[in-house]
XYZ file of C-alpha atoms in Angstrom:
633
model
C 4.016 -12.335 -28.107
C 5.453 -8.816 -27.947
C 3.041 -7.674 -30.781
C -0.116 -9.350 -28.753
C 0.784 -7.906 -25.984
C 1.132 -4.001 -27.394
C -2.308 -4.719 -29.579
C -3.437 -5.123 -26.268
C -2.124 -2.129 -24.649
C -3.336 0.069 -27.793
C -6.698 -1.254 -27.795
C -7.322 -1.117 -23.808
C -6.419 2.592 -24.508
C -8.891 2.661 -27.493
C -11.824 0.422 -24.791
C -11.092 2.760 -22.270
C -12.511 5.666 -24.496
C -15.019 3.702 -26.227
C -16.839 2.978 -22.634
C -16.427 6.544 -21.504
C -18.715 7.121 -24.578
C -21.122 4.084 -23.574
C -24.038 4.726 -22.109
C -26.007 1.930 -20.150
C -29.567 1.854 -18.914
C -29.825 2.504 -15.645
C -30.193 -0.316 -12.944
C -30.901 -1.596 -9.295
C -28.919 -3.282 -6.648
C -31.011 -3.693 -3.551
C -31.687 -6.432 -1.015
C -33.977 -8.449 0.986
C -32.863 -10.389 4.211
C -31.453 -13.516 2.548
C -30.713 -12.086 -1.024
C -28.736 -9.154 -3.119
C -30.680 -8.171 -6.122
C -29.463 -6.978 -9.234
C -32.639 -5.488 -11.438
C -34.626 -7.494 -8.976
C -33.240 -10.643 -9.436
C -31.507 -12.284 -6.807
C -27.411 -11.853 -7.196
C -24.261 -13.783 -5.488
C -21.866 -11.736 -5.118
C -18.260 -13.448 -6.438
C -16.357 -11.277 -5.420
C -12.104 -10.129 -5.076
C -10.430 -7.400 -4.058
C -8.476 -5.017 -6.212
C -7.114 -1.734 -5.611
C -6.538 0.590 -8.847
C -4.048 2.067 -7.270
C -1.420 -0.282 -6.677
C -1.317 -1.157 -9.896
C -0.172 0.490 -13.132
C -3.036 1.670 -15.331
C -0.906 -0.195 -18.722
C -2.216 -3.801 -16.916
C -5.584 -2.362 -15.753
C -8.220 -4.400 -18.149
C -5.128 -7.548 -18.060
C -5.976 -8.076 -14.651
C -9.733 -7.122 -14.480
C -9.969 -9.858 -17.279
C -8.114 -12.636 -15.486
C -10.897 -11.580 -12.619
C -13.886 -12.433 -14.906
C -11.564 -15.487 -15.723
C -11.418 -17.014 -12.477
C -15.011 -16.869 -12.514
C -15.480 -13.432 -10.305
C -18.674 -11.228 -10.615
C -17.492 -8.087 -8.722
C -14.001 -6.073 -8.024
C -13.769 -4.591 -4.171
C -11.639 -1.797 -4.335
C -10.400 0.674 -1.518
C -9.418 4.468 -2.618
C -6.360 5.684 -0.998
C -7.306 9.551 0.019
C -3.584 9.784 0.277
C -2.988 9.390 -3.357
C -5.674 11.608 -4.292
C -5.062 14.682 -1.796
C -1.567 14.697 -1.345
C -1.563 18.235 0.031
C -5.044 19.545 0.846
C -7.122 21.051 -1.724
C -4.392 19.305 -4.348
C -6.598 17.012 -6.111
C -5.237 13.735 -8.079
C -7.358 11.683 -10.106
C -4.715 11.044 -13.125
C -2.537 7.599 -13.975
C -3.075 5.598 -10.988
C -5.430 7.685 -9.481
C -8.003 7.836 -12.581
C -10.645 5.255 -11.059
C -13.657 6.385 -12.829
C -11.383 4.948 -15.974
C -10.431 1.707 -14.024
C -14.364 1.175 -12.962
C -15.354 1.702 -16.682
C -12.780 -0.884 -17.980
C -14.055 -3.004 -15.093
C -17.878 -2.807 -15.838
C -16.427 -2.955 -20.044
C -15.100 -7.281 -18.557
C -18.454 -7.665 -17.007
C -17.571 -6.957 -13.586
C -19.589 -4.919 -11.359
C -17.771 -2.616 -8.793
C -18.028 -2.165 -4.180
C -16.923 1.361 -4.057
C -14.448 1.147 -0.486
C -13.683 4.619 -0.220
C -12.701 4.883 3.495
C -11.972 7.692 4.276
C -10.068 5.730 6.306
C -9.708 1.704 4.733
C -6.720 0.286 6.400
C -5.354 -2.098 3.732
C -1.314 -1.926 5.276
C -1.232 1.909 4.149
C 0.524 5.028 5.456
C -2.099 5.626 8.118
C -4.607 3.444 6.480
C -5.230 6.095 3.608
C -4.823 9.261 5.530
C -3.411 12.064 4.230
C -0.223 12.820 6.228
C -1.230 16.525 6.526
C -4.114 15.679 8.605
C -1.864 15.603 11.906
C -0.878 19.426 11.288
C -4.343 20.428 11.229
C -5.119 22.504 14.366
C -7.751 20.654 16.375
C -7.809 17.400 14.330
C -8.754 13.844 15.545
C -9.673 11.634 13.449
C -12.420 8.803 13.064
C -14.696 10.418 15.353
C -17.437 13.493 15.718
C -14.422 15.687 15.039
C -15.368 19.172 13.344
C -12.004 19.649 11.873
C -11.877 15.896 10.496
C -15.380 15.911 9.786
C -14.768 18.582 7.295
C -11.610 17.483 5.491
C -13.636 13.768 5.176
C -16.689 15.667 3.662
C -14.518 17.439 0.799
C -12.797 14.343 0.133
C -16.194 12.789 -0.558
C -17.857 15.113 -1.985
C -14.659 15.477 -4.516
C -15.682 11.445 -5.169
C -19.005 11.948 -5.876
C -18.421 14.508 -8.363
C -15.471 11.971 -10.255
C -17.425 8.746 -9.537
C -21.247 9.973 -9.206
C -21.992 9.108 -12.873
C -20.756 5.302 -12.656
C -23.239 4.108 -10.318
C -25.566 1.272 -10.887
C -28.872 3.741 -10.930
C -27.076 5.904 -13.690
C -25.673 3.282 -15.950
C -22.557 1.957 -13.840
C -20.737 -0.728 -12.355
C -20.684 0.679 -8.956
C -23.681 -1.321 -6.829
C -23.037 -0.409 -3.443
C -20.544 1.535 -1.263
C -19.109 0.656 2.892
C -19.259 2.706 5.198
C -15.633 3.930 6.743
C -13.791 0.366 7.629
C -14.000 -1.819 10.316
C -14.946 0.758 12.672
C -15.935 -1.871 15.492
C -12.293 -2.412 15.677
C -11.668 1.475 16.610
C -15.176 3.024 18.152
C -18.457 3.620 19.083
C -18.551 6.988 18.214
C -22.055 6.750 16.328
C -22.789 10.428 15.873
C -19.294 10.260 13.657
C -20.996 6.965 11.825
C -24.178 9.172 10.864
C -22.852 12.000 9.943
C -20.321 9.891 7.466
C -23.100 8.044 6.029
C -24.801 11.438 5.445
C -21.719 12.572 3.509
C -21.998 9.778 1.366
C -25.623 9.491 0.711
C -25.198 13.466 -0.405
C -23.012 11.905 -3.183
C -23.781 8.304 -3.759
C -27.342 7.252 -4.400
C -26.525 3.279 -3.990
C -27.232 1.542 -0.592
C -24.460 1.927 2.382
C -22.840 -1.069 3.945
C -20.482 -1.677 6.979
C -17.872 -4.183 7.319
C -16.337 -5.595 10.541
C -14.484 -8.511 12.032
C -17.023 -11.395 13.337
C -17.157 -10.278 17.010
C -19.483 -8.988 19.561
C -17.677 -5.494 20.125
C -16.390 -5.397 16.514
C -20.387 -5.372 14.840
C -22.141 -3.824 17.462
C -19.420 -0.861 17.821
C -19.533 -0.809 13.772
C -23.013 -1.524 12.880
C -24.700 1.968 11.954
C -29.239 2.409 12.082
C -30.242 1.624 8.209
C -27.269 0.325 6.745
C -26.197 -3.328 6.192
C -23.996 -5.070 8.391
C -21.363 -7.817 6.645
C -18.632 -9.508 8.249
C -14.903 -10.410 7.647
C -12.631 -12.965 8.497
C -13.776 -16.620 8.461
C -17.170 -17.305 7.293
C -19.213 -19.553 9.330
C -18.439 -17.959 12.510
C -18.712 -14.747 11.503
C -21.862 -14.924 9.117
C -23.657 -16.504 12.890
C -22.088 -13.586 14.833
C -23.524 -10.885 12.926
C -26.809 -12.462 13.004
C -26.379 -12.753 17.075
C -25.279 -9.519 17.727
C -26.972 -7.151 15.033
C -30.322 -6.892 16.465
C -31.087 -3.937 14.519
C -33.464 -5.202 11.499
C -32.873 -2.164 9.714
C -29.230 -4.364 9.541
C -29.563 -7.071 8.967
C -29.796 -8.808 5.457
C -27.935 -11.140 2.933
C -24.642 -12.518 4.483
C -21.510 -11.299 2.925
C -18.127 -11.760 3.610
C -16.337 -9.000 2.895
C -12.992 -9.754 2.954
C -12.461 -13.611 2.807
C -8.475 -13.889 3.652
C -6.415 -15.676 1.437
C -3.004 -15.655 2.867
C -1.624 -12.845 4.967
C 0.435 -9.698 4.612
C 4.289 -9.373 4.652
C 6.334 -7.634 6.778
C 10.256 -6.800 6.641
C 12.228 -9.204 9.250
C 14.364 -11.557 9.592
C 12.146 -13.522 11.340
C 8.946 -13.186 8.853
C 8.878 -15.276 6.148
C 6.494 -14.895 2.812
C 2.677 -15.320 3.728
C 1.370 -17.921 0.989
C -0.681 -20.901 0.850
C 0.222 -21.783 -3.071
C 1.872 -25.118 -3.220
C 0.591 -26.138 -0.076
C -2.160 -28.914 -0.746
C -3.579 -28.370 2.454
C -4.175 -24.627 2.620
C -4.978 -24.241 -0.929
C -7.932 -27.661 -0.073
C -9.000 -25.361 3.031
C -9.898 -21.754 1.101
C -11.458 -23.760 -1.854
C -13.738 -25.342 0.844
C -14.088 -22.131 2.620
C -15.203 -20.560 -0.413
C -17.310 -23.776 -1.450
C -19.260 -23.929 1.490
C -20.226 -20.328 1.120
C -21.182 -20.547 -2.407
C -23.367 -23.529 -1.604
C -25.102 -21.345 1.101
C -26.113 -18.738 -1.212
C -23.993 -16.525 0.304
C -21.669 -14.119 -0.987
C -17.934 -13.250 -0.459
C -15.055 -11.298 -1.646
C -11.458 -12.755 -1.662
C -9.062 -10.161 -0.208
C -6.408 -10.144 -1.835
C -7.728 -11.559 -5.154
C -4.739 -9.591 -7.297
C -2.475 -7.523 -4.151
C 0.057 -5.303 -6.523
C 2.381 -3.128 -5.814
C 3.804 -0.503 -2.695
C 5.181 1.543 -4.798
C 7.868 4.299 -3.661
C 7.528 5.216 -0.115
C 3.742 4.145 -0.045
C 3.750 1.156 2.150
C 2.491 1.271 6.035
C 2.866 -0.426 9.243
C 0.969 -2.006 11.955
C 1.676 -1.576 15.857
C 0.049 -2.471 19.054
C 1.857 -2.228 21.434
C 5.117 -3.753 20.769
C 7.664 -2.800 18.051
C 6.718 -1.328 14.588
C 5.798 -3.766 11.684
C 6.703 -1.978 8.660
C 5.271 -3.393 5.452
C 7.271 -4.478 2.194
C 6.881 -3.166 -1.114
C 5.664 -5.826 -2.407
C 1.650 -6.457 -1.426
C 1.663 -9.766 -3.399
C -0.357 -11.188 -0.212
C 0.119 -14.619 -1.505
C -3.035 -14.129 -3.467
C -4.606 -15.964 -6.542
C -3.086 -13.523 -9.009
C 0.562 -12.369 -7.968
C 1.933 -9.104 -7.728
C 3.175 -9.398 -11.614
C -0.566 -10.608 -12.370
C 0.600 -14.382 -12.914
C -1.916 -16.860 -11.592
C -0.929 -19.068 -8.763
C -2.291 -22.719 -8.335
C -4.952 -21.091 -5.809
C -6.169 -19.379 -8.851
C -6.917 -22.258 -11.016
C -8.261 -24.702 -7.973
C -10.730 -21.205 -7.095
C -12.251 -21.380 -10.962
C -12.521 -25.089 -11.276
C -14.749 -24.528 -7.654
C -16.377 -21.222 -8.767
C -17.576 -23.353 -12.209
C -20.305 -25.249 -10.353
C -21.715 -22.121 -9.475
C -22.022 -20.519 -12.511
C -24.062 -21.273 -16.199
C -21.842 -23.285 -18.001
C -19.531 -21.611 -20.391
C -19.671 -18.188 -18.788
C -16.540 -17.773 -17.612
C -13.849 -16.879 -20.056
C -10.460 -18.768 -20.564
C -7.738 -17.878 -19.059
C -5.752 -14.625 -20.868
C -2.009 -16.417 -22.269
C 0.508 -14.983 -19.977
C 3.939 -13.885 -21.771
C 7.062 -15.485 -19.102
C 9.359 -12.654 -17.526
C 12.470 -11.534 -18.578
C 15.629 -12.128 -17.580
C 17.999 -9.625 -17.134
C 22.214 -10.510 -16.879
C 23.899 -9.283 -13.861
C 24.927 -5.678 -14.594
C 27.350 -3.627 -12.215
C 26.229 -0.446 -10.062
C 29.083 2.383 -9.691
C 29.046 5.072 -6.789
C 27.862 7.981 -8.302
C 27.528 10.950 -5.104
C 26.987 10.685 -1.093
C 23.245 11.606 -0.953
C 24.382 14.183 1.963
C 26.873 16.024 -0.506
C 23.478 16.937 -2.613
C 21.935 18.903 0.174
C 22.440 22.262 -0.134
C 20.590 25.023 2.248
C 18.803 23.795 5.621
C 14.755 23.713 4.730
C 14.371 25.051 8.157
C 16.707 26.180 11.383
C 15.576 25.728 14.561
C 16.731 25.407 18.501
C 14.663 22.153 18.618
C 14.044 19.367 16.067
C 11.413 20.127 13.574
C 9.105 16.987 12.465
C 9.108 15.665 9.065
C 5.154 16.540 8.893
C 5.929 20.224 10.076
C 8.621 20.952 7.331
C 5.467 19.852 5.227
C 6.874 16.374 4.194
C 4.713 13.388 4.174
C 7.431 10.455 3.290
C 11.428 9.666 2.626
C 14.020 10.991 4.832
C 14.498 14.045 7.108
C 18.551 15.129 7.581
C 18.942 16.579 10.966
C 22.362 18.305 11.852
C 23.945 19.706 15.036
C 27.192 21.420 15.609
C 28.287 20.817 18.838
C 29.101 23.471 21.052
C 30.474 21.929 24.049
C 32.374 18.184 24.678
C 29.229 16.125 25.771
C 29.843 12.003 25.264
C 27.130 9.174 26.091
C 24.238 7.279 25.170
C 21.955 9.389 22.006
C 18.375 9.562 23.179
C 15.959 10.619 20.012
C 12.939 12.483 20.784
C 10.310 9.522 22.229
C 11.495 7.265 20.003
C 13.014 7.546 16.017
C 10.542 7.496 13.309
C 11.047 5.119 12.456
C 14.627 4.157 11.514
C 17.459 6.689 12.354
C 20.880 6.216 11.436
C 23.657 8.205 13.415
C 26.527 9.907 12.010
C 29.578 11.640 13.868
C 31.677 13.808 11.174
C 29.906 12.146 8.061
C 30.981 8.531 10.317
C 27.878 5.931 10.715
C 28.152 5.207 14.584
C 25.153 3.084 14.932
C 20.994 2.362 13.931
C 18.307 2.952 16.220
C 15.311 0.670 14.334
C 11.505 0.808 15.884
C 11.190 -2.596 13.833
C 12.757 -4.048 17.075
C 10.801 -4.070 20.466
C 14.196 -2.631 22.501
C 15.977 -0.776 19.186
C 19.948 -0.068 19.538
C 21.418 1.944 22.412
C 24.071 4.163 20.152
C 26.987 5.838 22.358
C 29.335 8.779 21.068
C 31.257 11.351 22.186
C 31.943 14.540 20.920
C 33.771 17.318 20.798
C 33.517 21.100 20.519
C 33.269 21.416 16.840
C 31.815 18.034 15.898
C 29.076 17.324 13.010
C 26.287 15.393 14.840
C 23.757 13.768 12.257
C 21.141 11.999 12.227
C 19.248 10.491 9.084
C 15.626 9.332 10.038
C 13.596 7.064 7.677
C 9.830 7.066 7.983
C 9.324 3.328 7.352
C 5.413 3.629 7.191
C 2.340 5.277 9.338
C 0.527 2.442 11.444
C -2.927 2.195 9.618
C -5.006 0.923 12.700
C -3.554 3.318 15.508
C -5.211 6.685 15.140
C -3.691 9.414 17.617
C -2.436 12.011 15.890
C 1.140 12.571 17.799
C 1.957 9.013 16.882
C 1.713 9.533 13.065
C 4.060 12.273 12.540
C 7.553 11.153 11.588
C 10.852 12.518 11.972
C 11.954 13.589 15.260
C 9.559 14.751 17.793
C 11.162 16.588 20.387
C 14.545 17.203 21.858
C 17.900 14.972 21.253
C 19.716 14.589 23.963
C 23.565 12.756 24.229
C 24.558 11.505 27.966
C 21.237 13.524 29.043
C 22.248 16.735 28.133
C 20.251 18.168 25.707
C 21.093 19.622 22.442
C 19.936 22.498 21.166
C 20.629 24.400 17.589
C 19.509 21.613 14.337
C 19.774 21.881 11.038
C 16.919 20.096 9.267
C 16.977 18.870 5.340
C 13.777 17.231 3.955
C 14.448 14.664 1.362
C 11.201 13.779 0.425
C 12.857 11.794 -2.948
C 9.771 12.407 -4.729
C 11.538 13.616 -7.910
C 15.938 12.387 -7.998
C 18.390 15.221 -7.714
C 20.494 16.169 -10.272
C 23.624 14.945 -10.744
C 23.444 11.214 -11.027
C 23.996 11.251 -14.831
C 27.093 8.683 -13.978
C 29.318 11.135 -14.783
C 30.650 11.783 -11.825
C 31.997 9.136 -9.057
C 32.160 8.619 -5.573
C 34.844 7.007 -3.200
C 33.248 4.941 -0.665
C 34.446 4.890 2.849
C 34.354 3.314 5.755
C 31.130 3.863 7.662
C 29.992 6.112 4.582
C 26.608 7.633 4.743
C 24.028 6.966 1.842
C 25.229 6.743 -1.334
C 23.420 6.838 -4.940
C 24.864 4.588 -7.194
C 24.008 4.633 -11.100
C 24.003 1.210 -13.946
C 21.925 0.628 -16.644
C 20.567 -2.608 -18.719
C 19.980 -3.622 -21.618
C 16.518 -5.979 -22.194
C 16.248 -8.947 -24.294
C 15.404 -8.292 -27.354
C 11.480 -8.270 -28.118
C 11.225 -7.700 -24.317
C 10.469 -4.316 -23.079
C 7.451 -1.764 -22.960
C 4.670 -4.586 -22.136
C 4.324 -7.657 -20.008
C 6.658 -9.590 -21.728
C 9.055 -7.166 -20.257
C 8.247 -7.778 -16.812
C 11.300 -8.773 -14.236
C 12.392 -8.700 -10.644
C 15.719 -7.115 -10.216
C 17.654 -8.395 -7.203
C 20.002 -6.351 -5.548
C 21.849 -9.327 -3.655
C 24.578 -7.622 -1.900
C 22.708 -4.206 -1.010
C 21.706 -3.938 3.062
C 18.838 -1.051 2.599
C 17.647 1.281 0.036
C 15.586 2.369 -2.663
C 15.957 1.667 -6.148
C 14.653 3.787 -9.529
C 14.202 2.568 -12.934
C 13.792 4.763 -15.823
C 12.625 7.446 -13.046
C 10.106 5.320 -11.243
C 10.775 4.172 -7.599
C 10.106 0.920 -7.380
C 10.609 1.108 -3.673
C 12.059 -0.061 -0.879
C 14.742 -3.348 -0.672
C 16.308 -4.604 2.838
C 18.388 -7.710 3.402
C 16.715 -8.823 6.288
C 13.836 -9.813 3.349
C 11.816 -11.958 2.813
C 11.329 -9.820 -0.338
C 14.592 -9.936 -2.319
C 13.297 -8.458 -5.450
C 11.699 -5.604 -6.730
C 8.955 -5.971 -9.545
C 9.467 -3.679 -12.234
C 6.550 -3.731 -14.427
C 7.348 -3.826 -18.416
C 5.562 -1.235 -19.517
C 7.882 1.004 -17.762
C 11.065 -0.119 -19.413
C 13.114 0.379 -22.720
C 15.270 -1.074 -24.713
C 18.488 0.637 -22.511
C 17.051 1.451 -19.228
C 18.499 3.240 -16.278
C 18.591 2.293 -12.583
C 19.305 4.880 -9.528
C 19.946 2.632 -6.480
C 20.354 4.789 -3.128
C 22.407 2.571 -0.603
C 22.170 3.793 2.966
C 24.708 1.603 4.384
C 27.307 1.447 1.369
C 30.106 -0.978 2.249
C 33.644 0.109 1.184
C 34.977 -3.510 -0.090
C 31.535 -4.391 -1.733
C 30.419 -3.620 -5.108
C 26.964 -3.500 -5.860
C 25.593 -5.101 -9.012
C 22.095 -6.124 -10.099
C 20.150 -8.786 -12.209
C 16.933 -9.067 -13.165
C 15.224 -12.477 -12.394
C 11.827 -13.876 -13.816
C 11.106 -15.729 -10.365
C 10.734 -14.080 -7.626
C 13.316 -15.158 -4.541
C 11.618 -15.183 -0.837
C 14.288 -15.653 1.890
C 14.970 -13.713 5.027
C 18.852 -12.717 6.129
C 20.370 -11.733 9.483
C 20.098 -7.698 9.806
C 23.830 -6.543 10.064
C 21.701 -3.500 12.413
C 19.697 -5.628 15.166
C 20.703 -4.355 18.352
């Protein structure tokens, strides 16, 4: 299996050039009102959604092929602008960010392509796709007829146009149409922004716009846009007779599509929030095939979201908020779809073929791609290697007031923030308007308490101190909301002044740790004692894998952390991201193609427990159970 599964590998590599080189005669994709057509002919669109960049480019044409195997015409995918312009003018097409290369493999299967490229697309990211350096930008609001938005958006498109321009359907390509922003009903009106969006794209992109919005009255009129399609998401029947009730514009109005036909539903970390799924439950799994039946039978057309979810990987995960409390989103983005987060497919996927089969000429779908099973890896022990504040050395910045994590120039991770205190001052610590989004407090290098925004009323934390005291105070950014928009709400860290008992302190340290690259150090030659109350510690193992396991999928695992409370976890030099307790994901996937035969793991624990040693195992199936958070207030 091991040598299958590296042919493979080598000669997606070798495809991947060999349709670079490809040419294909250009095409059409246009429509009527009741029908998509492909060269004129009319086309259903069987569709699923699958973002590039969630996944690791090694399993690229794996799980575009086990799309064409469940019977799927098309791949939806969003672009995360966050990925791609990390810092502005920074530009990152390469690894994960190299779609032109995943669109080629894509149209190489069969499978033609629904550019999503936001700018802003939601999809449970940090601020739906935004680049965090958006909220220093003097002026900026975003998702409306906003000059200083309006121009970042237009060199981020223009930027795709030039990397993507030559893989349309009119020049040879998969790509056959692209949407316009995302769900914009759900946010505005603002038309004028709308236009001038669509203009930006129709600069680049010679294929027809389209807009996609929930199936409700103030959701498609506020997102419909003059000449461009209008398509619907959420549950079909309803929605497919909403937009034909409320989008009086004919320029509109045409074939019904479902844009994004909900599977299962996202996760969230909790203790209360189990794993969304529907496989192994007869009647859930009964109700999307009939879903997705009924729209077939219509001639209508549809794309499952999430067909194949991936991977958060790292610090790249968002959150959603209202109102209420923050909902910060796991690593994993499995979704409970058809194809799992290690590419495995789930009953849903085989029920979905056998349905999509009638639909189809006989014998056109492929069979199913043999799947190797994942490794298991024996439990292997984690040793203290340094206290993760022992590594900082100079402040990045001094100041009388707290200094954001977005104004030291730091999009994710952690921001240190340190006060000597100048005069006795004891009560209740009051952060800014609120942490963001997780702060742990420390007196003299002692954890005194958690304030956590995943909790509608966090943690009221109490201390007193005296005249040479070490305040600190480590603050997580567990994710940018992706659907709320004002700019003061994105930016992590602290935002304005700490205060103990009410009086306010003044005089802070601040230390970005970003953890974008690990600091030296943590070669596990060095250890660390673990004490009571201890702040973060890194702690070091490594593991061996099975032999003929390792450097493909048959090297694919979970490893568990059982006994860890919150962290993040490297392997080989690859965060893998985030784990909590509280669950329900217990498990990290670690992809094979990322490990060796001796491997190295980098665990930082940010509440290390003196009497506890940490170990690890890697399991081949995955665990989903929530525990009691030792930090709810």
């Amino acid at each position: 299996m091991k040598f299958l599964w590296g042919t493979l590998v080598a000669l997606s590599a070798l495809s991947a050039t060999l349709a670079a080189e490809t040419t294909h005669a250009p095409g059409s994709f246009s429509y009527n009102r009741t029908d998509f057509l492909l060269n004129g002919q009319p086309f259903q669109i069987i569709g699923g959604q699958m973002d590039p960049q969630r996944i690791l480019p090694e399993y690229w044409t794996h799980r575009l092929k086990m799309a064409r195997a469940m019977g799927l015409n098309t791949i939806f995918s969003y672009l995360y602008w966050n990925l791609h312009e990390p810092r502005p003018g920074a530009w990152d097409f390469s690894g994960r960010n190299d779609v032109a290369r995943f669109f080629r493999l894509a149209q190489q299967e069969g499978l033609r392509v629904v550019l999503r490229p936001g700018p802003y697309i939601c999809g449970e990211r940090d601020w739906g796709g935004f680049p965090a350096w958006l909220s220093q930008v003097p002026g900026m609001a975003v998702r409306q007829n906003n000059r200083p938005f309006l121009d970042a958006a237009k060199s981020y498109i223009d930027r795709l146009g030039k990397e993507l321009g030559q893989l349309q359907i009119t020049q040879g390509g998969p790509i056959l149409m692209a949407q316009l922003e995302n769900e914009y009903g759900s946010f505005g009106t603002d038309k004028t922004y709308l236009a001038a969006l669509a203009a930006m794209l129709r600069e680049n992109f010679d294929v027809f716009l389209y807009t996609n919005d929930g199936g409700g009255q103030s959701y498609l009129e506020g997102g419909q846009l003059h000449g461009v399609l209008a398509v619907i998401d959420g549950d079909s029947q309803s929605g497919f007779a909403a937009r034909d009730k409320y989008v009086t514009d004919p320029t509109s109005l045409g074939p019904q599509l479902n844009g994004e036909y909900y599977i299962s539903w996202i996760d969230q970390w909790g203790s209360d929030y189990p794993h969304q799924q529907i496989a192994g439950s007869q009647a859930d799994v009964a109700k999307a095939v009939a879903d997705l039946d009924w729209t077939l039978a219509g001639g209508y057309s549809f794309s499952i979201y999430m067909f194949h979810g991936g991977t958060n990987f790292g610090f790249e995960n968002g959150g959603i908020r209202d109102d209420g409390p923050l909902a910060a989103m796991t690593t994993s983005y499995d979704y409970g779809a058809p194809l799992d987060e290690s590419g495995r497919p789930t009953d849903v996927y085989f029920r979905l073929r056998d349905m999509i089969q009638k639909y189809v000429p006989k014998g056109s779908i492929p069979s199913v791609p043999a799947m190797p099973a994942r490794a298991a890896v024996p439990e292997f022990q984690l040793r203290p290697a340094a206290a993760l504040f022992d590594l900082q050395g100079r402040p990045t910045r001094q100041a009388s007031d707290p200094v954001s994590m977005d104004a030291l120039g730091q999009a994710y991770g952690y921001v240190l923030y340190q006060h000597t205190v100048a005069t006795d001052v004891a009560g209740n610590v009051t952060i800014g308007d609120g942490a963001r989004d997780r702060a742990i407090i420390y007196v003299n290098g002692v954890r005194s308490g958690v304030v956590d925004t995943i909790y509608k009323t966090p943690s009221t934390v109490s201390v007193t101190l005296r005249k040479g005291d070490k305040l600190q105070i480590l603050v997580e950014n567990l994710g940018r909301v992706d659907v709320r928009q004002r700019l003061r709400e994105q930016v992590k860290g602290i935002v304005g002044h700490v205060s103990v008992g009410g009086t306010v302190l003044t005089n802070w340290c601040m230390h970005s740790i970003p953890l974008d690259t690990l600091p030296a150090g943590l070669d596990g030659k060095k250890t660390h004692v673990v004490r009571q109350k201890d702040g973060p510690v890194f702690y070091t193992g490594s593991f061996d894998m099975p032999a003929g396991a390792a450097a493909d999928p048959s090297g694919d695992t979970f490893l568990a952390v059982p006994k860890g409370i919150k962290g993040v976890l490297w392997v080989n030099g690859v965060n893998m991201g985030r784990y909590w307790t509280v669950g329900p994901q217990q498990s990290l996937y670690v992809p094979g193609s990322i490990l060796k035969a001796r491997n190295k793991v980098v665990l930082l624990e940010l509440e290390p427990q003196p009497d506890v040693k940490l170990s690890a195992q890697g399991i081949p199936e995955r665990k989903w159970f929530n525990n009691a958070d030792p930090d709810a207030p």
